[in-house]
mmCIF file of C-alpha atoms in Angstrom:
data_model
loop_
_atom_site.group_PDB
_atom_site.id
_atom_site.type_symbol
_atom_site.label_atom_id
_atom_site.label_comp_id
_atom_site.label_asym_id
_atom_site.label_seq_id
_atom_site.Cartn_x
_atom_site.Cartn_y
_atom_site.Cartn_z
ATOM 1 C CA MET A 25 83.155 17.774 0.638
ATOM 2 C CA ARG A 26 82.512 16.192 -2.802
ATOM 3 C CA ARG A 27 81.263 12.808 -1.272
ATOM 4 C CA ALA A 28 78.845 14.813 1.008
ATOM 5 C CA LEU A 29 77.501 16.545 -1.872
ATOM 6 C CA ALA A 30 77.152 13.394 -3.879
ATOM 7 C CA ASP A 31 75.441 11.678 -0.987
ATOM 8 C CA GLU A 32 73.032 14.548 -0.807
ATOM 9 C CA ALA A 33 72.337 14.357 -4.413
ATOM 10 C CA GLY A 34 71.610 10.666 -4.127
ATOM 11 C CA GLN A 35 69.245 11.261 -1.204
ATOM 12 C CA ALA A 36 67.426 13.872 -3.315
ATOM 13 C CA ILE A 37 67.083 11.612 -6.194
ATOM 14 C CA ALA A 38 65.626 8.897 -3.968
ATOM 15 C CA LEU A 39 63.274 11.497 -2.199
ATOM 16 C CA ILE A 40 62.122 12.581 -5.558
ATOM 17 C CA ALA A 41 61.434 9.077 -6.957
ATOM 18 C CA LEU A 42 59.642 8.231 -3.803
ATOM 19 C CA ALA A 43 57.463 11.499 -4.258
ATOM 20 C CA ILE A 44 56.894 10.791 -7.901
ATOM 21 C CA ALA A 45 55.879 7.186 -6.992
ATOM 22 C CA ALA A 46 53.430 8.360 -4.418
ATOM 23 C CA MET A 47 52.185 10.850 -6.765
ATOM 24 C CA LEU A 48 51.500 8.389 -9.345
ATOM 25 C CA LEU A 49 49.960 5.872 -6.909
ATOM 26 C CA GLY A 50 47.686 8.837 -5.786
ATOM 27 C CA ILE A 51 46.612 9.484 -9.327
ATOM 28 C CA GLY A 52 46.138 5.831 -9.976
ATOM 29 C CA LEU A 53 44.023 5.543 -6.995
ATOM 30 C CA ALA A 54 41.955 8.618 -7.943
ATOM 31 C CA LEU A 55 41.450 7.041 -11.454
ATOM 32 C CA ASP A 56 40.299 3.727 -9.880
ATOM 33 C CA THR A 57 38.182 5.412 -7.449
ATOM 34 C CA GLY A 58 36.585 7.452 -10.313
ATOM 35 C CA GLN A 59 36.125 4.460 -12.603
ATOM 36 C CA LEU A 60 34.397 2.526 -9.775
ATOM 37 C CA PHE A 61 32.167 5.598 -8.864
ATOM 38 C CA VAL A 62 31.036 6.138 -12.535
ATOM 39 C CA SER A 63 30.496 2.271 -13.050
ATOM 40 C CA ARG A 64 28.272 2.210 -9.639
ATOM 41 C CA ARG A 65 26.362 5.191 -10.637
ATOM 42 C CA SER A 66 25.575 3.827 -14.144
ATOM 43 C CA MET A 67 24.630 0.274 -12.620
ATOM 44 C CA GLN A 68 22.476 1.921 -9.945
ATOM 45 C CA THR A 69 20.539 4.095 -12.498
ATOM 46 C CA ALA A 70 20.061 0.820 -14.714
ATOM 47 C CA ALA A 71 18.962 -1.269 -11.618
ATOM 48 C CA ASP A 72 16.502 1.603 -10.515
ATOM 49 C CA ALA A 73 15.016 1.450 -14.229
ATOM 50 C CA ALA A 74 14.784 -2.323 -14.273
ATOM 51 C CA ALA A 75 12.962 -2.265 -10.816
ATOM 52 C CA TRP A 76 10.612 0.442 -12.130
ATOM 53 C CA ALA A 77 9.719 -1.515 -15.283
ATOM 54 C CA GLY A 78 9.139 -4.656 -13.206
ATOM 55 C CA ALA A 79 6.804 -2.496 -10.817
ATOM 56 C CA SER A 80 5.034 -1.103 -13.692
ATOM 57 C CA VAL A 81 3.984 -4.551 -14.785
ATOM 58 C CA LEU A 82 2.862 -5.461 -11.315
ATOM 59 C CA PHE A 83 0.902 -2.085 -11.193
ATOM 60 C CA ALA A 84 -0.931 -3.187 -14.509
ATOM 61 C CA GLY A 85 -1.844 -6.328 -13.022
ATOM 62 C CA GLY A 86 0.813 -8.647 -14.342
ATOM 63 C CA ASN A 87 2.261 -11.593 -12.332
ATOM 64 C CA ALA A 88 5.688 -11.867 -10.922
ATOM 65 C CA THR A 89 7.145 -13.941 -13.902
ATOM 66 C CA ALA A 90 6.135 -11.071 -16.198
ATOM 67 C CA ALA A 91 7.644 -8.533 -13.989
ATOM 68 C CA ARG A 92 10.877 -10.228 -13.714
ATOM 69 C CA SER A 93 11.114 -10.673 -17.469
ATOM 70 C CA ALA A 94 10.294 -7.035 -17.757
ATOM 71 C CA ALA A 95 13.169 -6.051 -15.287
ATOM 72 C CA ILE A 96 15.711 -8.110 -17.049
ATOM 73 C CA LEU A 97 14.780 -6.866 -20.466
ATOM 74 C CA ASP A 98 14.961 -3.320 -19.189
ATOM 75 C CA ALA A 99 18.506 -3.803 -17.861
ATOM 76 C CA SER A 100 19.628 -5.321 -21.120
ATOM 77 C CA ARG A 101 18.337 -2.047 -22.866
ATOM 78 C CA ASN A 102 20.470 -0.112 -20.588
ATOM 79 C CA GLY A 103 23.624 -2.245 -21.679
ATOM 80 C CA TYR A 104 23.595 -4.863 -18.793
ATOM 81 C CA VAL A 105 23.356 -8.447 -20.085
ATOM 82 C CA ALA A 106 24.233 -11.542 -18.016
ATOM 83 C CA ASP A 107 27.647 -12.866 -18.968
ATOM 84 C CA THR A 108 30.817 -13.816 -17.441
ATOM 85 C CA ASP A 109 31.409 -10.504 -16.063
ATOM 86 C CA THR A 110 27.975 -9.473 -15.213
ATOM 87 C CA THR A 111 25.193 -11.024 -12.938
ATOM 88 C CA ILE A 112 21.724 -9.681 -13.008
ATOM 89 C CA THR A 113 18.745 -11.086 -10.908
ATOM 90 C CA ALA A 114 15.165 -9.953 -10.404
ATOM 91 C CA ALA A 115 13.136 -11.352 -7.538
ATOM 92 C CA SER A 116 9.504 -10.872 -6.948
ATOM 93 C CA PRO A 117 8.545 -10.829 -4.132
ATOM 94 C CA PRO A 118 11.992 -9.554 -2.773
ATOM 95 C CA THR A 119 14.022 -11.734 -0.705
ATOM 96 C CA THR A 120 15.665 -9.027 1.482
ATOM 97 C CA GLY A 121 14.976 -5.589 2.926
ATOM 98 C CA VAL A 122 11.626 -4.080 4.195
ATOM 99 C CA ALA A 123 9.540 -5.502 1.264
ATOM 100 C CA ALA A 124 10.712 -8.985 1.746
ATOM 101 C CA GLY A 125 8.085 -11.408 0.870
ATOM 102 C CA ASP A 126 5.572 -8.633 -0.452
ATOM 103 C CA PRO A 127 4.170 -9.664 -3.789
ATOM 104 C CA GLY A 128 3.586 -6.214 -4.773
ATOM 105 C CA PHE A 129 7.409 -5.522 -4.971
ATOM 106 C CA ILE A 130 10.213 -6.666 -7.121
ATOM 107 C CA GLU A 131 13.993 -6.502 -6.329
ATOM 108 C CA VAL A 132 16.774 -6.240 -8.860
ATOM 109 C CA THR A 133 20.462 -6.659 -8.232
ATOM 110 C CA VAL A 134 23.378 -6.000 -10.667
ATOM 111 C CA SER A 135 26.860 -7.102 -10.078
ATOM 112 C CA GLN A 136 29.865 -6.571 -12.460
ATOM 113 C CA PHE A 137 33.538 -6.946 -12.589
ATOM 114 C CA VAL A 138 35.272 -3.374 -13.090
ATOM 115 C CA SER A 139 38.914 -3.295 -14.273
ATOM 116 C CA THR A 140 41.100 -1.140 -12.031
ATOM 117 C CA ILE A 141 44.868 -0.483 -11.968
ATOM 118 C CA PHE A 142 45.783 -0.258 -8.394
ATOM 119 C CA LEU A 143 42.785 -1.477 -6.668
ATOM 120 C CA GLN A 144 43.179 -5.250 -6.879
ATOM 121 C CA GLY A 145 40.160 -7.323 -6.209
ATOM 122 C CA ALA A 146 39.970 -10.925 -5.527
ATOM 123 C CA SER A 147 40.236 -11.540 -9.278
ATOM 124 C CA GLY A 148 43.378 -9.476 -9.626
ATOM 125 C CA GLY A 149 42.932 -6.126 -11.397
ATOM 126 C CA ARG A 150 39.230 -6.499 -11.308
ATOM 127 C CA THR A 151 36.886 -5.274 -8.453
ATOM 128 C CA VAL A 152 33.342 -6.501 -8.039
ATOM 129 C CA VAL A 153 30.773 -3.596 -7.926
ATOM 130 C CA SER A 154 27.098 -4.663 -6.874
ATOM 131 C CA VAL A 155 24.013 -2.513 -6.576
ATOM 132 C CA ARG A 156 20.409 -3.181 -5.644
ATOM 133 C CA ALA A 157 17.039 -1.556 -6.289
ATOM 134 C CA VAL A 158 13.573 -2.407 -5.052
ATOM 135 C CA ALA A 159 10.367 -0.901 -6.527
ATOM 136 C CA GLY A 160 6.598 -1.714 -6.480
ATOM 137 C CA ILE A 161 3.136 -0.453 -5.910
ATOM 138 C CA ALA A 162 2.934 2.222 -3.246
ATOM 139 C CA ARG A 163 0.316 4.505 -2.063
ATOM 140 C CA SER A 164 0.394 8.023 -3.408
ATOM 141 C CA GLY A 165 -1.348 9.706 -0.586
ATOM 142 C CA ASP A 166 -3.628 11.711 -2.811
ATOM 143 C CA GLY A 167 -7.074 10.857 -4.251
ATOM 144 C CA ASP A 168 -10.698 11.012 -3.484
ATOM 145 C CA ALA A 169 -11.919 10.319 0.211
ATOM 146 C CA ILE A 170 -15.142 8.792 -1.157
ATOM 147 C CA VAL A 171 -15.451 6.834 -4.427
ATOM 148 C CA VAL A 172 -18.850 5.208 -4.924
ATOM 149 C CA LEU A 173 -18.395 2.621 -7.688
ATOM 150 C CA ASN A 174 -21.865 1.417 -8.605
ATOM 151 C CA SER A 175 -22.836 2.489 -12.030
ATOM 152 C CA SER A 176 -26.634 2.909 -11.979
ATOM 153 C CA SER A 177 -28.243 2.847 -8.520
ATOM 154 C CA VAL A 178 -30.552 5.538 -7.195
ATOM 155 C CA GLY A 179 -29.007 6.954 -3.853
ATOM 156 C CA ALA A 180 -25.528 5.077 -4.407
ATOM 157 C CA LEU A 181 -24.244 7.721 -2.015
ATOM 158 C CA ASN A 182 -26.946 8.149 0.695
ATOM 159 C CA LEU A 183 -26.836 10.318 3.968
ATOM 160 C CA ALA A 184 -29.796 9.063 5.723
ATOM 161 C CA SER A 185 -31.756 9.705 8.969
ATOM 162 C CA GLY A 186 -30.453 13.301 9.510
ATOM 163 C CA THR A 187 -26.874 12.627 8.772
ATOM 164 C CA ASP A 188 -24.330 15.321 8.183
ATOM 165 C CA LEU A 189 -20.955 14.439 6.506
ATOM 166 C CA THR A 190 -17.938 16.750 6.200
ATOM 167 C CA ILE A 191 -14.935 15.682 4.204
ATOM 168 C CA VAL A 192 -11.622 17.449 5.081
ATOM 169 C CA GLY A 193 -8.813 17.271 2.660
ATOM 170 C CA SER A 194 -10.599 15.843 -0.280
ATOM 171 C CA GLY A 195 -14.043 15.254 -1.895
ATOM 172 C CA SER A 196 -16.531 12.736 -3.338
ATOM 173 C CA ALA A 197 -16.981 10.948 -6.595
ATOM 174 C CA THR A 198 -20.207 9.141 -7.358
ATOM 175 C CA ASN A 199 -20.163 6.945 -10.532
ATOM 176 C CA SER A 200 -23.960 6.262 -10.574
ATOM 177 C CA THR A 201 -25.690 7.448 -13.924
ATOM 178 C CA SER A 202 -28.945 7.745 -12.050
ATOM 179 C CA ASN A 203 -30.630 11.140 -12.180
ATOM 180 C CA SER A 204 -30.867 10.621 -8.209
ATOM 181 C CA ALA A 205 -27.282 9.339 -7.837
ATOM 182 C CA VAL A 206 -26.968 11.190 -4.316
ATOM 183 C CA SER A 207 -29.500 11.207 -1.587
ATOM 184 C CA ILE A 208 -29.339 13.443 1.465
ATOM 185 C CA SER A 209 -32.136 13.871 4.039
ATOM 186 C CA SER A 210 -33.672 17.324 4.143
ATOM 187 C CA GLY A 211 -32.074 19.951 6.210
ATOM 188 C CA HIS A 212 -28.470 18.178 6.131
ATOM 189 C CA ARG A 213 -25.318 18.562 4.350
ATOM 190 C CA LEU A 214 -22.477 17.023 2.387
ATOM 191 C CA THR A 215 -19.509 19.170 2.514
ATOM 192 C CA GLY A 216 -16.057 18.668 0.936
ATOM 193 C CA MET A 217 -13.477 20.209 -1.427
ATOM 194 C CA TYR A 218 -15.550 18.922 -4.482
ATOM 195 C CA HIS A 219 -18.288 16.547 -5.491
ATOM 196 C CA ARG A 220 -18.335 14.664 -8.743
ATOM 197 C CA VAL A 221 -21.382 12.879 -10.023
ATOM 198 C CA THR A 222 -21.559 10.759 -13.394
ATOM 199 C CA GLY A 223 -25.350 11.112 -13.291
ATOM 200 C CA ASN A 224 -27.383 13.735 -11.748
ATOM 201 C CA VAL A 225 -28.883 14.891 -8.483
ATOM 202 C CA SER A 226 -32.237 16.486 -7.761
ATOM 203 C CA GLY A 227 -32.321 20.164 -7.234
ATOM 204 C CA GLY A 228 -33.159 19.808 -3.436
ATOM 205 C CA VAL A 229 -30.096 17.508 -3.016
ATOM 206 C CA ALA A 230 -27.859 19.714 -5.051
ATOM 207 C CA GLY A 231 -28.718 22.471 -2.569
ATOM 208 C CA ARG A 232 -27.477 20.333 0.431
ATOM 209 C CA MET A 233 -24.043 19.706 -1.174
ATOM 210 C CA SER A 234 -21.021 22.259 -0.777
ATOM 211 C CA PRO A 235 -19.814 23.203 -2.992
ATOM 212 C CA ALA A 236 -22.436 22.400 -5.659
ATOM 213 C CA PRO A 237 -21.706 19.098 -7.476
ATOM 214 C CA THR A 238 -20.305 18.750 -10.911
ATOM 215 C CA VAL A 239 -22.559 16.522 -12.694
ATOM 216 C CA GLY A 240 -22.384 14.435 -15.941
ATOM 217 C CA VAL A 241 -18.720 13.902 -15.562
ATOM 218 C CA ALA A 242 -16.827 10.546 -16.612
ATOM 219 C CA ALA A 243 -16.808 7.734 -14.051
ATOM 220 C CA THR A 244 -13.851 7.771 -11.716
ATOM 221 C CA ALA A 245 -11.675 4.845 -11.924
ATOM 222 C CA ASP A 246 -11.387 2.154 -9.171
ATOM 223 C CA PRO A 247 -8.177 3.283 -7.417
ATOM 224 C CA PHE A 248 -7.367 -0.197 -6.289
ATOM 225 C CA ALA A 249 -8.664 -2.114 -9.406
ATOM 226 C CA THR A 250 -5.467 -3.993 -9.713
ATOM 227 C CA LEU A 251 -4.979 -4.676 -5.951
ATOM 228 C CA THR A 252 -5.160 -8.493 -5.420
ATOM 229 C CA GLY A 253 -6.103 -10.247 -2.185
ATOM 230 C CA PRO A 254 -3.365 -11.262 0.226
ATOM 231 C CA SER A 255 -1.288 -14.417 -0.086
ATOM 232 C CA THR A 256 -2.101 -16.886 2.370
ATOM 233 C CA THR A 257 1.242 -18.364 2.101
ATOM 234 C CA GLY A 258 2.947 -18.809 5.544
ATOM 235 C CA LEU A 259 -0.141 -17.610 7.319
ATOM 236 C CA PRO A 260 -1.433 -20.083 10.071
ATOM 237 C CA LEU A 261 -4.814 -21.556 9.966
ATOM 238 C CA TYR A 262 -7.352 -20.856 12.763
ATOM 239 C CA SER A 263 -10.910 -21.882 13.548
ATOM 240 C CA GLY A 264 -13.593 -19.462 14.367
ATOM 241 C CA GLN A 265 -14.518 -18.519 17.956
ATOM 242 C CA THR A 266 -16.899 -16.573 20.114
ATOM 243 C CA ILE A 267 -15.028 -13.995 22.588
ATOM 244 C CA SER A 268 -17.420 -13.038 25.510
ATOM 245 C CA GLY A 269 -16.509 -12.063 29.060
ATOM 246 C CA MET A 270 -12.906 -12.485 28.446
ATOM 247 C CA THR A 271 -9.841 -10.929 26.590
ATOM 248 C CA VAL A 272 -8.260 -12.789 23.634
ATOM 249 C CA THR A 273 -5.340 -11.985 21.726
ATOM 250 C CA LEU A 274 -5.629 -12.771 17.925
ATOM 251 C CA ASN A 275 -2.675 -13.284 15.611
ATOM 252 C CA PRO A 276 -2.441 -12.829 11.950
ATOM 253 C CA GLY A 277 -3.656 -15.681 9.856
ATOM 254 C CA VAL A 278 -6.523 -17.321 7.918
ATOM 255 C CA TYR A 279 -9.645 -17.698 10.101
ATOM 256 C CA GLY A 280 -11.859 -20.441 8.823
ATOM 257 C CA GLY A 281 -14.877 -19.724 11.011
ATOM 258 C CA LEU A 282 -16.723 -16.840 12.002
ATOM 259 C CA VAL A 283 -15.034 -14.793 14.727
ATOM 260 C CA THR A 284 -17.468 -12.893 17.000
ATOM 261 C CA VAL A 285 -16.569 -10.444 19.816
ATOM 262 C CA GLY A 286 -19.533 -10.480 22.096
ATOM 263 C CA SER A 287 -20.653 -9.082 25.690
ATOM 264 C CA ASN A 288 -17.744 -8.015 27.726
ATOM 265 C CA GLY A 289 -15.479 -9.494 25.247
ATOM 266 C CA ILE A 290 -12.233 -7.812 24.126
ATOM 267 C CA ALA A 291 -10.297 -8.935 21.032
ATOM 268 C CA ARG A 292 -6.613 -7.621 20.794
ATOM 269 C CA LEU A 293 -5.093 -7.736 17.321
ATOM 270 C CA ASN A 294 -1.400 -8.251 16.691
ATOM 271 C CA PRO A 295 -0.038 -6.341 13.640
ATOM 272 C CA GLY A 296 -0.408 -8.080 10.213
ATOM 273 C CA VAL A 297 -2.844 -9.522 7.602
ATOM 274 C CA TYR A 298 -6.128 -11.280 8.891
ATOM 275 C CA VAL A 299 -8.091 -13.336 6.321
ATOM 276 C CA PHE A 300 -11.701 -14.148 7.184
ATOM 277 C CA GLN A 301 -13.415 -16.807 5.370
ATOM 278 C CA ALA A 302 -16.662 -16.636 7.322
ATOM 279 C CA GLY A 303 -16.736 -13.133 8.753
ATOM 280 C CA PHE A 304 -15.704 -11.048 11.764
ATOM 281 C CA ARG A 305 -18.175 -9.285 13.946
ATOM 282 C CA SER A 306 -18.549 -7.383 17.217
ATOM 283 C CA THR A 307 -21.888 -7.321 18.908
ATOM 284 C CA ASN A 308 -23.266 -5.743 22.222
ATOM 285 C CA ASN A 309 -20.319 -4.213 24.000
ATOM 286 C CA GLY A 310 -17.755 -6.359 22.484
ATOM 287 C CA SER A 311 -14.273 -4.298 21.711
ATOM 288 C CA ILE A 312 -11.773 -4.817 19.123
ATOM 289 C CA VAL A 313 -8.286 -3.011 19.748
ATOM 290 C CA PRO A 314 -4.647 -3.365 18.795
ATOM 291 C CA ALA A 315 -2.533 -5.523 20.849
ATOM 292 C CA THR A 316 0.620 -3.465 20.258
ATOM 293 C CA THR A 317 1.933 -0.828 17.798
ATOM 294 C CA GLY A 318 1.600 -1.499 14.029
ATOM 295 C CA GLY A 319 -1.402 -1.910 11.514
ATOM 296 C CA VAL A 320 -3.735 -4.564 10.226
ATOM 297 C CA LEU A 321 -5.345 -5.484 7.220
ATOM 298 C CA ILE A 322 -8.815 -6.980 7.596
ATOM 299 C CA TYR A 323 -9.456 -9.086 4.476
ATOM 300 C CA ASN A 324 -13.022 -10.503 4.242
ATOM 301 C CA THR A 325 -13.383 -13.318 1.579
ATOM 302 C CA TYR A 326 -15.179 -16.506 0.792
ATOM 303 C CA SER A 327 -15.033 -19.868 2.406
ATOM 304 C CA ASN A 328 -12.330 -21.605 0.004
ATOM 305 C CA TYR A 329 -10.088 -18.675 -0.635
ATOM 306 C CA PRO A 330 -7.380 -18.545 -2.201
ATOM 307 C CA SER A 331 -9.011 -21.242 -4.578
ATOM 308 C CA ALA A 332 -11.390 -20.114 -7.268
ATOM 309 C CA PRO A 333 -14.602 -18.862 -5.832
ATOM 310 C CA GLY A 334 -16.829 -20.771 -8.088
ATOM 311 C CA GLY A 335 -20.201 -19.662 -9.219
ATOM 312 C CA SER A 336 -21.774 -18.806 -5.796
ATOM 313 C CA PRO A 337 -19.040 -18.225 -3.231
ATOM 314 C CA SER A 338 -20.003 -18.369 0.275
ATOM 315 C CA CYS A 339 -18.897 -15.107 1.985
ATOM 316 C CA GLY A 340 -19.206 -14.159 5.620
ATOM 317 C CA SER A 341 -19.792 -10.542 6.718
ATOM 318 C CA ILE A 342 -18.040 -7.657 8.380
ATOM 319 C CA SER A 343 -20.130 -6.312 11.081
ATOM 320 C CA PHE A 344 -18.502 -4.015 13.748
ATOM 321 C CA ALA A 345 -21.800 -3.231 15.284
ATOM 322 C CA GLY A 346 -21.018 -3.287 19.011
ATOM 323 C CA THR A 347 -21.218 -0.322 21.400
ATOM 324 C CA GLY A 348 -17.664 -1.454 22.744
ATOM 325 C CA GLN A 349 -14.371 0.224 21.867
ATOM 326 C CA LEU A 350 -13.356 -0.076 18.105
ATOM 327 C CA THR A 351 -9.732 0.774 17.209
ATOM 328 C CA LEU A 352 -8.186 -0.050 13.877
ATOM 329 C CA ALA A 353 -5.308 1.185 11.874
ATOM 330 C CA ALA A 354 -3.775 0.231 8.745
ATOM 331 C CA SER A 355 -0.036 -0.453 8.270
ATOM 332 C CA LYS A 356 2.037 2.070 7.029
ATOM 333 C CA SER A 357 4.226 -0.144 4.573
ATOM 334 C CA GLY A 358 3.840 -2.857 2.083
ATOM 335 C CA SER A 359 1.374 -3.629 -0.681
ATOM 336 C CA TYR A 360 -1.543 -2.824 1.589
ATOM 337 C CA ALA A 361 -0.162 0.278 3.287
ATOM 338 C CA GLY A 362 -2.895 2.572 4.186
ATOM 339 C CA MET A 363 -5.637 -0.077 3.982
ATOM 340 C CA VAL A 364 -7.406 -1.301 7.087
ATOM 341 C CA LEU A 365 -10.413 -3.116 5.387
ATOM 342 C CA PHE A 366 -10.697 -5.002 1.975
ATOM 343 C CA GLN A 367 -13.561 -7.301 0.921
ATOM 344 C CA ASP A 368 -12.980 -9.662 -1.795
ATOM 345 C CA ARG A 369 -14.477 -8.644 -5.154
ATOM 346 C CA ASN A 370 -16.513 -11.966 -5.245
ATOM 347 C CA CYS A 371 -18.355 -10.989 -2.034
ATOM 348 C CA THR A 372 -21.459 -8.986 -2.312
ATOM 349 C CA THR A 373 -22.275 -9.320 1.363
ATOM 350 C CA ASN A 374 -23.269 -6.001 2.904
ATOM 351 C CA ALA A 375 -20.694 -4.778 5.467
ATOM 352 C CA ALA A 376 -21.368 -2.389 8.424
ATOM 353 C CA VAL A 377 -19.469 -0.335 11.091
ATOM 354 C CA THR A 378 -20.938 1.615 14.088
ATOM 355 C CA VAL A 379 -18.815 4.652 14.966
ATOM 356 C CA GLY A 380 -18.987 7.132 17.915
ATOM 357 C CA ALA A 381 -16.794 9.738 19.661
ATOM 358 C CA GLY A 382 -14.509 6.871 20.857
ATOM 359 C CA THR A 383 -14.006 4.944 17.647
ATOM 360 C CA SER A 384 -10.510 5.168 15.812
ATOM 361 C CA PHE A 385 -10.925 3.887 12.431
ATOM 362 C CA GLY A 386 -7.822 4.666 10.529
ATOM 363 C CA GLY A 387 -7.121 3.629 6.834
ATOM 364 C CA SER A 388 -8.861 3.043 3.562
ATOM 365 C CA ALA A 389 -11.968 0.732 3.440
ATOM 366 C CA TYR A 390 -12.387 -1.057 0.024
ATOM 367 C CA LEU A 391 -15.449 -2.861 -0.786
ATOM 368 C CA PRO A 392 -15.893 -2.920 -4.411
ATOM 369 C CA ALA A 393 -18.968 -5.102 -4.758
ATOM 370 C CA ALA A 394 -20.766 -4.441 -1.635
ATOM 371 C CA LEU A 395 -22.930 -1.749 0.330
ATOM 372 C CA PHE A 396 -20.953 -0.303 3.217
ATOM 373 C CA THR A 397 -23.107 1.269 5.952
ATOM 374 C CA VAL A 398 -21.559 3.721 8.623
ATOM 375 C CA THR A 399 -23.985 4.028 11.556
ATOM 376 C CA LEU A 400 -23.211 6.960 13.811
ATOM 377 C CA ALA A 401 -23.684 6.412 17.586
ATOM 378 C CA GLY A 402 -22.594 10.145 18.187
ATOM 379 C CA ASP A 403 -20.638 12.735 16.380
ATOM 380 C CA ALA A 404 -17.430 10.961 15.019
ATOM 381 C CA THR A 405 -14.282 11.651 13.193
ATOM 382 C CA MET A 406 -12.554 9.070 10.921
ATOM 383 C CA SER A 407 -9.041 9.433 9.281
ATOM 384 C CA SER A 408 -10.275 7.181 6.419
ATOM 385 C CA GLN A 409 -11.086 6.810 2.842
ATOM 386 C CA ILE A 410 -13.930 4.742 1.624
ATOM 387 C CA VAL A 411 -14.114 2.970 -1.809
ATOM 388 C CA ALA A 412 -17.330 0.881 -2.029
ATOM 389 C CA ASN A 413 -19.838 -0.218 -4.460
ATOM 390 C CA ARG A 414 -22.660 1.872 -2.486
ATOM 391 C CA LEU A 415 -22.135 3.802 0.834
ATOM 392 C CA THR A 416 -24.787 4.727 3.226
ATOM 393 C CA VAL A 417 -23.985 6.748 6.171
ATOM 394 C CA THR A 418 -26.939 7.002 9.008
ATOM 395 C CA GLY A 419 -27.645 8.279 12.297
ATOM 396 C CA SER A 420 -28.753 11.824 13.591
ATOM 397 C CA PHE A 421 -24.924 13.032 14.039
ATOM 398 C CA VAL A 422 -22.078 14.447 12.148
ATOM 399 C CA LEU A 423 -19.423 12.288 10.634
ATOM 400 C CA THR A 424 -16.057 14.231 9.812
ATOM 401 C CA LEU A 425 -13.932 11.967 7.198
ATOM 402 C CA ASN A 426 -10.437 13.455 7.392
ATOM 403 C CA PHE A 427 -8.508 12.354 4.258
ATOM 404 C CA THR A 428 -4.979 12.275 5.742
ATOM 405 C CA PRO A 429 -2.384 11.209 3.349
ATOM 406 C CA GLY A 430 -0.215 9.490 6.231
ATOM 407 C CA SER A 431 -3.316 7.160 7.015
ATOM 408 C CA VAL A 432 -4.996 6.170 4.016
ATOM 409 C CA THR A 433 -4.045 4.511 0.777
ATOM 410 C CA GLY A 434 -5.195 7.317 -1.658
ATOM 411 C CA ARG A 435 -4.341 6.323 -5.123
ATOM 412 C CA ARG A 436 -1.709 3.468 -5.880
ATOM 413 C CA VAL A 437 1.455 4.078 -8.109
ATOM 414 C CA PRO A 438 4.564 2.467 -8.960
ATOM 415 C CA SER A 439 7.523 3.703 -6.812
ATOM 416 C CA LEU A 440 10.966 3.157 -5.880
ATOM 417 C CA LEU A 441 11.337 1.967 -2.425
ATOM 418 C CA GLU A 442 14.945 1.228 -1.910
#
């Protein structure tokens, strides 16, 4: 009997010891897990802040080197400095993720050994925790549907030949200081949520604007002033060509010669960035359509881009004047998200597009040094934003300009992406 009781007591002690050991292990694992969680959260906050600091430099027009330096400095201010236990990297453009290769973004990674009790890492008693953050210049989705940048021209914003323009979801801003900064043909209207004019408008024109314009206001800042032209690194080189009586699929790249889509020609554009050094045109019934889903950026520039333009850069023109189908849409991600047409600041060559009921032109058009003319072949709707030196809309029809945040750039702001 006594031996049985002793055996039972021994078993109880063993069970209690095992229970205590399990409890201590659980407490230890909980402490380790909590320590790793706190460390990861602190590191992620620091990485996010560092990436934001780098993105702010890029947004202000700084280069990749300055952005990387700002990110590393910001990480140090939050207590993370590269040493034997901590590794910090900043890459602009990012090397991984959805923004890989995009010069408008920066990627920050922080890795650190964290001491643990029960969780044994490869270094014995220390576990590596790694975090990553990506930030850059992204579209905000808000802003002005029309910004006319010219500071002095008469009729910088011009509705000619019996045109009506209706802006949905936004309004217009005209920076000209002229007393006749806006011109609207008699009997027709410019309608929107608001209209700001730095100069003034005549009484007759003011009566054709709804609501009445606010005049004498400060000039509206160029929303894309810090946006640089696209990199040509890795883009293939193509010569110019004329596409008539056939269908040709074009690929992203640098086009050194004029590309013309003429009679019975169809140009099918694969998604990506197109750099035109001698112009891109459609004439007669030539059509420009997407080859597949995804958006494009049409960048019109000078002949030796990206080298310095020199005193008199030779620029081709953008002229989509054909009566064929025109379907263009901007990409929804990257530095040029929401932008479908961008003309180099060194190019003053006028640009033109003809739109009608069958036209789909989605995205922001940015021509900071040029006149942009929209000719109406019929009543038309564009999900677009226009920022140009001067803007003329002509044709005896109605243009509805939908400012849709999902389709246009709006303003550009620093933003965390990943």
